[in-house]
Amino acid sequence: MDIQILNEIVKNILSMSKTVIILTISLLSAICLFGSMLGTRVNCSISGSQAAEELNNLRKIAEKKSAYVNVRYRRFDKAFAKLDSFLQKKESITKKEIEIAVTNVLGELGDRHSRAKYIGDCRPDKFYLPFSIAPWKEDKILALSSMKDDSLYSFVLNGFPFLKSINDIEVKKYIYEYNLKDKYAPTRSRLARGVSRLYRFYSVAPSIAYGDTLRFTFSSWDEKSDTTLQLPLSRHNRKWRDVCDAHYDIENPKSLKLMASTLSNNIGYIRIPEMFGRRKNEEYFDWLSKAMEKNRNANALILDIRNNSGGQRELLFFFANYFLEKNEYHVANLVRFRDKITDSERKRLEIRNIKSYEEHNKEAKDAISKFMKNFRPSIELDENKFTDYFYMVLRNDNSAEKYHFNKPIYILQNEKSASAASVFASSFKGYPNIHLAGVKADGSSGMSQAYRLPLTELEIRWSRMISYQSTGELFDGDGVAVDYELERSINQILGMEDTQLKALCDIINSNI
């Protein structure tokens, strides 16, 4: 700006009254801020052809690096062709719409770790259903009102417990047709994750805005009569929480007390809310050692991994020292990689104690050789595209402070037990004294790799490895089945009691 013009502006400002000066400065600040905003304006849309070009480049990488693109190629190819055709016809499309479309394509892989996430600055307006919803049995969705501390619930409408439709669209459409991300998840996991997504209504209906009033239809217990309510959406997140889904703080002594107890008839109980790693949680592992010592003479032991979404695998090796015979080696998990393994991926495998045959010691090699004589994978892979097997072998390190717990052990799981938690359940399944109870775990074990796309501002993830259970089944899609099926009761959904745990105790006591 010319110096003479600037001097004139200053003289004029100094000649103004105090009030006018303040107003002028405020106006100038607003103009500068508006100019700054224009200069850094966030672009929330992109042309369809630009998005198609970027995603087609990503597809070439996926065909070489994604394990499940090769396994489910026909499904993926068909879905991607539809996506490309859709994008080519769009003059403009929001990046959030692209995220949803790509998510649906990735869902065809059956890869439970795959995802498309928008990471730009165009954040959606968040709004939720005006009441809580919970999955029950195979395909029922209960509509609930939260009560005391969001831990107890009642029905939104007595006599009409089931949510049937929203604006005349059946909720089952939202769960099964609109939520393609979980299309190939185990049945219960698909329902539970679909319900969770439906509750976050902004994620399934971007055309709806906060403040809109929707028509909710509810069904009676026998589903023969309906009633409707007109209700606005909510800003308040009152997501339903299971009685076993309490928040645990492993640094809080009160939380630790809730995570370990002795139940009736001297049954030991330990809650494992997350698959903790030792490096950052050494005190937790010390506490867990004390909890196991306390249960040395228990008649049975329950390990509760319900709603445990995973983490690291060190807890498997911790418990192997109690559950396996001394000096025993047990092949628990096998994986094969798509394309060559990078140095960083090899380090991640080392953290999981997954090694090639050559990297194991003699005792582990003997166990692997014996195991492989009877191992039959559920899907065969192209030998030219995948590495040889890598193995996770559990072992008893014969530690002096550990002991062999040879009493009945029950792992209590549910449809939200996933990733490393499902590997935990699968690893010990089949031992004569170890039983799985609850409902089928979600599964998933893929070691994902992320790619960031500059134009669409998506972070894309997919699994680099195919992961087998010792039975030959996959984790992804197959899940981990139970020996004792235990459903939630209505009382458990309402927060009154943990009927799954109670039912398991009844089974244990009858067996003892």
Coordinates of C-alpha atoms in Angstrom, one line a residue:
M1 CA 0.0 0.0 0.0
D2 CA 1.3 3.6 -0.8
I3 CA 2.8 5.2 2.3
Q4 CA 0.9 8.5 1.8
I5 CA -2.5 6.7 1.6
L6 CA -1.6 4.8 4.9
N7 CA -0.7 8.1 6.6
E8 CA -4.1 9.6 5.6
I9 CA -5.9 6.5 7.0
V10 CA -4.1 6.9 10.3
K11 CA -4.9 10.7 10.5
N12 CA -8.5 10.0 9.8
I13 CA -8.7 7.3 12.5
L14 CA -7.0 9.6 15.1
S15 CA -9.6 12.3 14.4
M16 CA -12.5 9.9 15.1
S17 CA -14.3 9.4 18.5
K18 CA -13.4 6.5 20.6
T19 CA -16.6 4.6 19.7
V20 CA -16.1 5.1 16.0
I21 CA -12.4 4.0 16.3
I22 CA -13.5 0.7 17.9
L23 CA -16.2 0.1 15.2
T24 CA -13.7 0.9 12.5
I25 CA -11.0 -1.4 13.8
S26 CA -13.7 -4.2 14.2
L27 CA -14.8 -3.6 10.6
L28 CA -11.2 -3.7 9.3
S29 CA -10.5 -6.9 11.3
A30 CA -13.6 -8.5 9.9
I31 CA -12.6 -7.6 6.4
C32 CA -9.1 -9.0 6.9
L33 CA -10.5 -12.2 8.5
F34 CA -13.0 -12.6 5.6
G35 CA -10.1 -12.1 3.1
S36 CA -8.0 -14.7 4.9
M37 CA -10.9 -17.2 4.8
L38 CA -11.3 -16.6 1.1
G39 CA -7.6 -17.3 0.7
T40 CA -7.8 -20.6 2.6
R41 CA -11.4 -21.7 1.6
V42 CA -11.9 -25.4 2.1
N43 CA -13.1 -27.1 -1.1
C44 CA -15.5 -29.9 0.0
S45 CA -16.3 -31.0 -3.6
I46 CA -14.3 -32.4 -6.5
S47 CA -15.2 -33.3 -10.1
G48 CA -16.2 -36.9 -10.6
S49 CA -13.6 -37.4 -13.3
Q50 CA -10.8 -36.2 -10.9
A51 CA -12.0 -38.6 -8.2
A52 CA -12.2 -41.5 -10.7
E53 CA -8.7 -40.9 -11.9
E54 CA -7.2 -40.8 -8.4
L55 CA -9.1 -43.9 -7.3
N56 CA -8.1 -45.8 -10.4
N57 CA -4.5 -45.1 -9.6
L58 CA -5.1 -46.4 -6.1
R59 CA -6.7 -49.5 -7.5
K60 CA -3.5 -50.5 -9.3
I61 CA -1.7 -50.4 -6.0
A62 CA -4.5 -52.4 -4.3
E63 CA -4.2 -55.2 -6.8
K64 CA -0.6 -55.6 -5.9
K65 CA -0.7 -54.9 -2.2
S66 CA -4.1 -55.7 -0.8
A67 CA -4.4 -59.4 0.2
Y68 CA -8.2 -59.5 -0.1
V69 CA -8.4 -57.8 -3.5
N70 CA -6.8 -61.0 -4.9
V71 CA -9.0 -63.3 -2.9
R72 CA -12.3 -61.5 -3.6
Y73 CA -11.3 -60.0 -7.0
R74 CA -14.6 -60.6 -8.8
R75 CA -16.7 -58.9 -6.2
F76 CA -14.2 -56.0 -5.9
D77 CA -13.8 -55.6 -9.7
K78 CA -17.6 -55.5 -10.2
A79 CA -18.1 -52.9 -7.4
F80 CA -15.2 -50.8 -8.6
A81 CA -16.5 -50.7 -12.1
K82 CA -19.8 -49.4 -10.8
L83 CA -18.0 -46.8 -8.8
D84 CA -16.0 -45.6 -11.7
S85 CA -19.1 -45.3 -13.9
F86 CA -20.9 -43.4 -11.2
L87 CA -18.1 -40.9 -10.7
Q88 CA -17.6 -40.3 -14.4
K89 CA -21.2 -39.1 -14.7
K90 CA -20.9 -36.7 -11.8
E91 CA -19.9 -33.2 -12.7
S92 CA -19.4 -32.5 -9.0
I93 CA -19.4 -34.7 -5.9
T94 CA -18.7 -34.0 -2.2
K95 CA -15.8 -35.7 -0.6
K96 CA -18.0 -37.2 2.0
E97 CA -20.1 -38.8 -0.7
I98 CA -16.9 -40.3 -2.2
E99 CA -16.0 -41.7 1.2
I100 CA -19.3 -43.5 1.5
A101 CA -19.1 -44.8 -2.1
V102 CA -15.5 -46.1 -1.6
T103 CA -16.5 -47.7 1.8
N104 CA -19.1 -49.7 0.0
V105 CA -16.6 -50.9 -2.6
L106 CA -14.1 -51.9 0.2
G107 CA -16.9 -53.8 1.9
E108 CA -16.9 -56.3 -0.9
L109 CA -13.5 -57.5 0.1
G110 CA -14.7 -59.0 3.4
D111 CA -11.5 -57.4 4.9
R112 CA -12.6 -56.3 8.4
H113 CA -9.7 -53.9 8.7
S114 CA -10.3 -52.1 5.4
R115 CA -11.8 -48.7 5.5
A116 CA -12.1 -45.3 3.7
K117 CA -12.1 -42.3 6.0
Y118 CA -12.4 -38.7 5.0
I119 CA -9.6 -36.7 6.8
G120 CA -10.1 -33.2 5.4
D121 CA -11.7 -30.2 7.0
C122 CA -15.2 -30.5 5.7
R123 CA -16.7 -32.0 8.9
P124 CA -20.3 -33.2 8.8
D125 CA -22.9 -31.7 11.1
K126 CA -23.3 -34.4 13.8
F127 CA -26.7 -35.4 15.0
Y128 CA -28.1 -38.6 16.5
L129 CA -31.4 -40.5 16.8
P130 CA -33.5 -39.0 19.7
F131 CA -33.3 -42.2 21.6
S132 CA -30.9 -45.1 22.1
I133 CA -31.1 -48.3 20.0
A134 CA -29.8 -51.8 20.8
P135 CA -29.5 -55.0 18.8
W136 CA -31.4 -58.1 20.1
K137 CA -31.2 -61.6 18.8
E138 CA -30.9 -62.0 15.0
D139 CA -32.4 -58.8 13.5
K140 CA -34.5 -57.0 16.2
I141 CA -33.7 -53.4 17.1
L142 CA -34.9 -52.1 20.5
A143 CA -35.8 -48.4 21.0
L144 CA -34.7 -47.3 24.5
S145 CA -34.7 -44.2 26.7
S146 CA -31.7 -43.8 28.9
M147 CA -32.4 -43.3 32.6
K148 CA -29.9 -43.1 35.5
D149 CA -26.4 -42.1 34.4
D150 CA -27.1 -43.6 31.0
S151 CA -26.6 -47.0 32.6
L152 CA -30.3 -48.0 32.9
Y153 CA -32.8 -48.0 30.2
S154 CA -36.6 -48.2 29.6
F155 CA -38.5 -48.6 26.4
V156 CA -39.4 -45.5 24.4
L157 CA -42.9 -46.9 24.1
N158 CA -44.2 -49.6 26.4
G159 CA -45.8 -52.3 24.4
F160 CA -44.0 -51.2 21.2
P161 CA -40.3 -52.1 21.8
F162 CA -39.0 -52.5 18.3
L163 CA -37.9 -49.7 15.9
K164 CA -39.4 -50.6 12.6
S165 CA -38.8 -47.7 10.2
I166 CA -37.7 -44.1 9.9
N167 CA -39.6 -42.0 7.5
D168 CA -41.1 -45.2 6.1
I169 CA -37.7 -46.7 5.3
E170 CA -37.3 -49.9 7.1
V171 CA -34.4 -49.9 9.6
K172 CA -33.3 -53.3 8.2
K173 CA -32.5 -51.4 5.0
Y174 CA -30.2 -49.1 6.9
I175 CA -28.5 -52.1 8.5
Y176 CA -28.2 -54.5 5.6
E177 CA -28.5 -52.5 2.3
Y178 CA -27.1 -49.1 3.2
N179 CA -24.3 -50.3 5.5
L180 CA -22.2 -52.3 3.0
K181 CA -19.0 -51.8 5.0
D182 CA -20.0 -54.8 7.2
K183 CA -21.6 -56.8 4.5
Y184 CA -19.5 -59.9 5.0
A185 CA -19.1 -59.6 8.8
P186 CA -20.5 -62.4 10.9
T187 CA -24.2 -62.1 11.3
R188 CA -24.3 -60.7 14.9
S189 CA -21.4 -58.3 14.2
R190 CA -23.1 -57.0 11.1
L191 CA -26.3 -56.3 13.1
A192 CA -24.4 -54.6 16.0
R193 CA -22.2 -52.4 13.8
G194 CA -25.2 -51.5 11.6
V195 CA -27.1 -50.4 14.7
S196 CA -24.2 -48.3 15.9
R197 CA -24.0 -46.6 12.6
L198 CA -27.7 -46.0 12.3
Y199 CA -27.7 -44.3 15.7
R200 CA -25.1 -41.9 14.3
F201 CA -27.8 -40.8 11.9
Y202 CA -25.6 -38.2 10.2
S203 CA -23.5 -41.0 8.8
V204 CA -26.3 -42.8 7.1
A205 CA -28.5 -39.9 5.9
P206 CA -26.4 -36.9 4.9
S207 CA -29.4 -35.3 3.2
I208 CA -31.1 -35.0 6.6
A209 CA -30.3 -31.9 8.7
Y210 CA -30.3 -31.3 12.4
G211 CA -33.7 -29.9 13.4
D212 CA -35.6 -32.0 10.9
T213 CA -38.5 -33.9 12.4
L214 CA -38.7 -37.5 11.4
R215 CA -41.5 -40.1 11.6
F216 CA -40.5 -43.1 13.6
T217 CA -42.6 -46.3 13.5
F218 CA -42.5 -48.8 16.4
S219 CA -43.8 -52.4 16.4
S220 CA -45.4 -54.4 19.2
W221 CA -43.8 -57.5 20.7
D222 CA -45.6 -59.8 18.3
E223 CA -44.9 -57.3 15.5
K224 CA -48.5 -57.3 14.4
S225 CA -49.4 -53.7 15.3
D226 CA -47.5 -50.4 14.8
T227 CA -47.5 -46.9 16.2
T228 CA -45.7 -43.7 15.1
L229 CA -44.1 -40.7 16.7
Q230 CA -42.9 -37.5 15.1
L231 CA -39.5 -36.6 16.8
P232 CA -36.6 -34.2 16.0
L233 CA -33.0 -35.5 15.8
S234 CA -30.7 -34.8 18.7
R235 CA -27.3 -33.2 19.3
H236 CA -26.8 -35.4 22.4
N237 CA -25.0 -38.7 22.0
R238 CA -26.8 -41.2 24.2
K239 CA -25.5 -44.4 22.6
W240 CA -26.6 -47.6 24.2
R241 CA -24.0 -49.3 26.3
D242 CA -24.1 -52.9 27.4
V243 CA -23.6 -53.7 31.1
C244 CA -20.2 -55.3 30.2
D245 CA -19.1 -52.2 28.3
A246 CA -18.2 -50.0 31.2
H247 CA -15.2 -47.6 31.0
Y248 CA -12.2 -49.1 32.7
D249 CA -9.1 -47.1 33.7
I250 CA -6.2 -49.5 34.4
E251 CA -4.4 -46.7 36.4
N252 CA -7.4 -46.4 38.7
P253 CA -7.4 -48.9 41.7
K254 CA -11.2 -48.8 41.8
S255 CA -11.4 -49.9 38.1
L256 CA -8.9 -52.6 38.7
K257 CA -11.1 -54.0 41.5
L258 CA -14.0 -54.2 39.1
M259 CA -11.8 -56.1 36.6
A260 CA -11.1 -59.0 38.9
S261 CA -13.2 -60.7 41.4
T262 CA -14.2 -64.1 42.9
L263 CA -17.7 -65.2 42.0
S264 CA -19.9 -67.8 43.7
N265 CA -18.5 -71.3 44.1
N266 CA -14.9 -70.0 43.9
I267 CA -15.1 -69.0 40.2
G268 CA -12.3 -66.6 39.3
Y269 CA -13.3 -63.7 37.0
I270 CA -10.9 -61.4 35.1
R271 CA -12.2 -58.7 32.7
I272 CA -9.9 -57.8 29.8
P273 CA -11.3 -54.6 28.2
E274 CA -8.4 -54.1 25.8
M275 CA -5.5 -56.1 24.4
F276 CA -2.9 -54.1 26.3
G277 CA 0.8 -54.0 25.3
R278 CA 3.4 -54.5 28.0
R279 CA 5.7 -51.6 27.1
K280 CA 3.1 -48.9 28.0
N281 CA 1.2 -50.9 30.6
E282 CA 3.8 -52.7 32.7
E283 CA 1.9 -52.0 35.9
Y284 CA -1.2 -53.7 34.4
F285 CA 0.8 -56.9 33.7
D286 CA 2.1 -56.8 37.3
W287 CA -1.5 -56.5 38.5
L288 CA -2.6 -59.3 36.2
S289 CA 0.1 -61.6 37.6
K290 CA -1.3 -60.9 41.1
A291 CA -4.8 -61.6 39.9
M292 CA -3.7 -64.9 38.5
E293 CA -1.9 -65.8 41.7
K294 CA -5.1 -65.1 43.6
N295 CA -6.9 -67.5 41.3
R296 CA -4.4 -70.3 41.7
N297 CA -6.9 -72.4 43.7
A298 CA -10.1 -71.3 41.9
N299 CA -12.5 -74.0 40.8
A300 CA -12.7 -72.3 37.3
L301 CA -11.7 -69.2 35.6
I302 CA -13.6 -66.7 33.4
L303 CA -11.8 -64.3 31.1
D304 CA -14.2 -61.7 29.8
I305 CA -13.2 -60.2 26.5
R306 CA -16.7 -58.8 25.5
N307 CA -16.5 -55.5 23.6
N308 CA -12.7 -55.8 23.5
S309 CA -11.8 -54.3 20.1
G310 CA -8.2 -55.5 20.1
G311 CA -4.8 -54.1 20.4
Q312 CA -1.6 -56.1 20.8
R313 CA -0.9 -59.8 21.3
E314 CA 1.3 -59.8 24.4
L315 CA -1.6 -61.0 26.6
L316 CA -1.7 -64.2 24.6
F317 CA 1.9 -65.0 25.6
F318 CA 1.2 -64.0 29.1
F319 CA -1.7 -66.4 29.5
A320 CA 0.1 -69.2 27.5
N321 CA 2.4 -69.5 30.5
Y322 CA -0.6 -70.5 32.6
F323 CA -2.7 -72.5 30.1
L324 CA -0.1 -74.5 28.3
E325 CA 1.9 -77.4 29.7
K326 CA 5.5 -76.7 30.6
N327 CA 7.7 -76.5 27.5
E328 CA 4.7 -76.9 25.2
Y329 CA 4.6 -75.2 21.8
H330 CA 1.2 -74.5 20.1
V331 CA 0.7 -73.2 16.6
A332 CA -2.2 -70.6 17.0
N333 CA -2.2 -68.5 13.9
L334 CA -0.8 -68.6 10.3
V335 CA -0.5 -65.7 7.9
R336 CA 0.5 -65.1 4.3
F337 CA 1.4 -61.8 2.8
R338 CA 0.4 -60.3 -0.5
D339 CA 3.7 -59.3 -2.3
K340 CA 7.0 -58.9 -0.5
I341 CA 7.3 -57.9 3.1
T342 CA 8.9 -54.5 3.9
D343 CA 11.3 -53.9 6.7
S344 CA 8.7 -52.0 8.7
E345 CA 6.1 -54.8 8.2
R346 CA 8.7 -57.3 9.4
K347 CA 9.1 -55.3 12.6
R348 CA 5.4 -55.2 13.1
L349 CA 5.3 -59.0 12.7
E350 CA 8.1 -59.4 15.3
I351 CA 6.0 -57.4 17.8
R352 CA 3.2 -60.0 17.2
N353 CA 5.7 -62.9 17.5
I354 CA 4.9 -64.0 14.0
K355 CA 7.9 -65.5 12.2
S356 CA 8.8 -67.5 9.1
Y357 CA 9.5 -71.2 9.7
E358 CA 13.3 -70.5 9.5
E359 CA 13.2 -67.9 12.2
H360 CA 11.7 -70.2 14.8
N361 CA 13.7 -72.3 17.2
K362 CA 14.0 -76.1 16.9
E363 CA 11.1 -76.9 19.3
A364 CA 8.8 -74.5 17.5
K365 CA 9.8 -75.9 14.1
D366 CA 9.0 -79.4 15.3
A367 CA 5.5 -78.2 16.4
I368 CA 5.0 -76.4 13.1
S369 CA 6.0 -79.5 11.0
K370 CA 3.6 -81.7 13.1
F371 CA 0.8 -79.2 12.8
M372 CA 1.1 -78.7 9.0
K373 CA 0.5 -82.4 8.3
N374 CA -3.2 -81.9 9.1
F375 CA -3.7 -78.2 8.4
R376 CA -6.2 -77.5 5.6
P377 CA -6.7 -73.8 4.7
S378 CA -10.3 -72.8 3.9
I379 CA -9.1 -70.8 0.8
E380 CA -6.1 -71.6 -1.4
L381 CA -3.9 -68.7 -2.5
D382 CA -2.0 -68.0 -5.7
E383 CA 1.5 -69.2 -4.9
N384 CA 3.0 -66.6 -7.2
K385 CA 1.3 -63.7 -5.4
F386 CA 1.7 -64.6 -1.8
T387 CA 4.6 -65.3 0.5
D388 CA 5.0 -68.6 2.3
Y389 CA 3.3 -69.1 5.7
F390 CA 4.4 -67.1 8.8
Y391 CA 3.5 -68.6 12.1
M392 CA 2.6 -67.4 15.6
V393 CA 3.6 -70.1 18.0
L394 CA 2.5 -69.9 21.7
R395 CA 4.8 -71.5 24.2
N396 CA 5.1 -71.9 28.0
D397 CA 8.3 -70.2 29.0
N398 CA 8.4 -72.3 32.2
S399 CA 8.6 -69.1 34.3
A400 CA 9.1 -69.7 37.9
E401 CA 6.4 -67.3 39.1
K402 CA 3.8 -68.9 36.7
Y403 CA 1.8 -72.1 37.2
H404 CA -0.2 -74.4 35.0
F405 CA -3.9 -73.7 35.5
N406 CA -5.5 -77.0 34.6
K407 CA -9.1 -76.2 35.9
P408 CA -11.9 -75.3 33.5
I409 CA -11.3 -72.0 31.7
Y410 CA -14.1 -70.1 29.9
I411 CA -13.5 -67.2 27.5
L412 CA -16.6 -65.0 27.4
Q413 CA -16.9 -63.1 24.1
N414 CA -19.4 -61.2 22.0
E415 CA -19.9 -59.8 18.5
K416 CA -17.7 -56.8 19.3
S417 CA -14.7 -58.9 20.3
A418 CA -12.4 -58.2 17.4
S419 CA -8.9 -58.1 16.0
A420 CA -6.3 -59.2 18.6
A421 CA -9.2 -60.1 21.0
S422 CA -10.6 -62.6 18.5
V423 CA -7.1 -64.0 17.9
F424 CA -6.9 -64.5 21.7
A425 CA -10.1 -66.5 21.7
S426 CA -9.2 -68.6 18.7
S427 CA -5.7 -69.3 20.0
F428 CA -6.9 -71.2 23.0
K429 CA -10.0 -72.7 21.5
G430 CA -9.9 -76.5 21.3
Y431 CA -7.9 -77.2 24.5
P432 CA -9.7 -79.8 26.6
N433 CA -10.2 -77.5 29.6
I434 CA -10.8 -74.2 27.6
H435 CA -14.3 -73.3 26.3
L436 CA -15.6 -70.2 24.4
A437 CA -19.0 -68.8 25.5
G438 CA -21.3 -65.9 24.4
V439 CA -21.8 -65.3 20.7
K440 CA -19.5 -65.5 17.7
A441 CA -16.6 -62.9 17.8
D442 CA -16.2 -60.5 14.9
G443 CA -12.8 -61.9 13.9
S444 CA -10.4 -59.8 11.8
S445 CA -6.6 -60.1 11.7
G446 CA -5.1 -58.3 8.8
M447 CA -2.2 -55.8 9.7
S448 CA -3.5 -52.9 7.7
Q449 CA -1.6 -50.4 5.5
A450 CA -2.8 -46.9 5.0
Y451 CA -2.6 -44.6 1.9
R452 CA -3.6 -41.0 1.8
L453 CA -5.2 -39.4 -1.3
P454 CA -4.5 -35.7 -1.9
L455 CA -7.5 -34.8 -4.1
T456 CA -10.3 -36.7 -2.4
E457 CA -8.6 -36.4 1.0
L458 CA -9.3 -40.0 1.9
E459 CA -7.3 -42.3 4.0
I460 CA -7.7 -45.8 2.6
R461 CA -6.7 -48.9 4.6
W462 CA -6.6 -52.5 3.6
S463 CA -5.0 -55.7 5.0
R464 CA -1.7 -56.8 3.8
M465 CA -2.1 -60.4 5.0
I466 CA -4.5 -63.3 4.9
S467 CA -4.8 -64.6 8.5
Y468 CA -5.9 -68.2 9.3
Q469 CA -7.1 -69.7 12.5
S470 CA -5.5 -73.0 13.5
T471 CA -8.7 -74.7 12.2
G472 CA -8.0 -73.4 8.7
E473 CA -10.8 -70.9 8.8
L474 CA -10.2 -67.2 8.2
F475 CA -10.6 -64.6 10.9
D476 CA -12.2 -62.1 8.5
G477 CA -15.7 -63.1 7.7
D478 CA -15.7 -66.4 9.5
G479 CA -15.3 -65.0 13.0
V480 CA -14.6 -67.2 16.0
A481 CA -17.5 -69.5 17.0
V482 CA -18.4 -70.4 20.6
D483 CA -19.0 -73.7 22.4
Y484 CA -21.8 -72.3 24.5
E485 CA -24.2 -69.8 22.9
L486 CA -25.4 -67.2 25.4
E487 CA -27.8 -64.5 24.2
R488 CA -28.3 -61.2 25.9
S489 CA -31.6 -61.0 27.7
I490 CA -33.9 -58.0 27.8
N491 CA -32.8 -57.4 31.4
Q492 CA -29.2 -57.1 30.3
I493 CA -30.1 -54.7 27.5
L494 CA -32.0 -52.6 30.0
G495 CA -28.9 -52.6 32.2
M496 CA -30.5 -54.5 35.1
E497 CA -28.1 -57.5 35.2
D498 CA -25.4 -59.3 33.3
T499 CA -27.4 -62.3 32.3
Q500 CA -24.7 -63.7 30.0
L501 CA -22.2 -63.8 32.8
K502 CA -24.9 -65.3 35.1
A503 CA -25.8 -68.0 32.6
L504 CA -22.1 -68.9 32.2
C505 CA -21.7 -69.2 35.9
D506 CA -24.7 -71.6 35.9
I507 CA -23.0 -73.7 33.2
I508 CA -19.8 -73.8 35.1
N509 CA -21.4 -74.8 38.4
S510 CA -23.4 -77.6 36.7
N511 CA -20.2 -78.9 35.1
I512 CA -18.2 -78.7 38.3

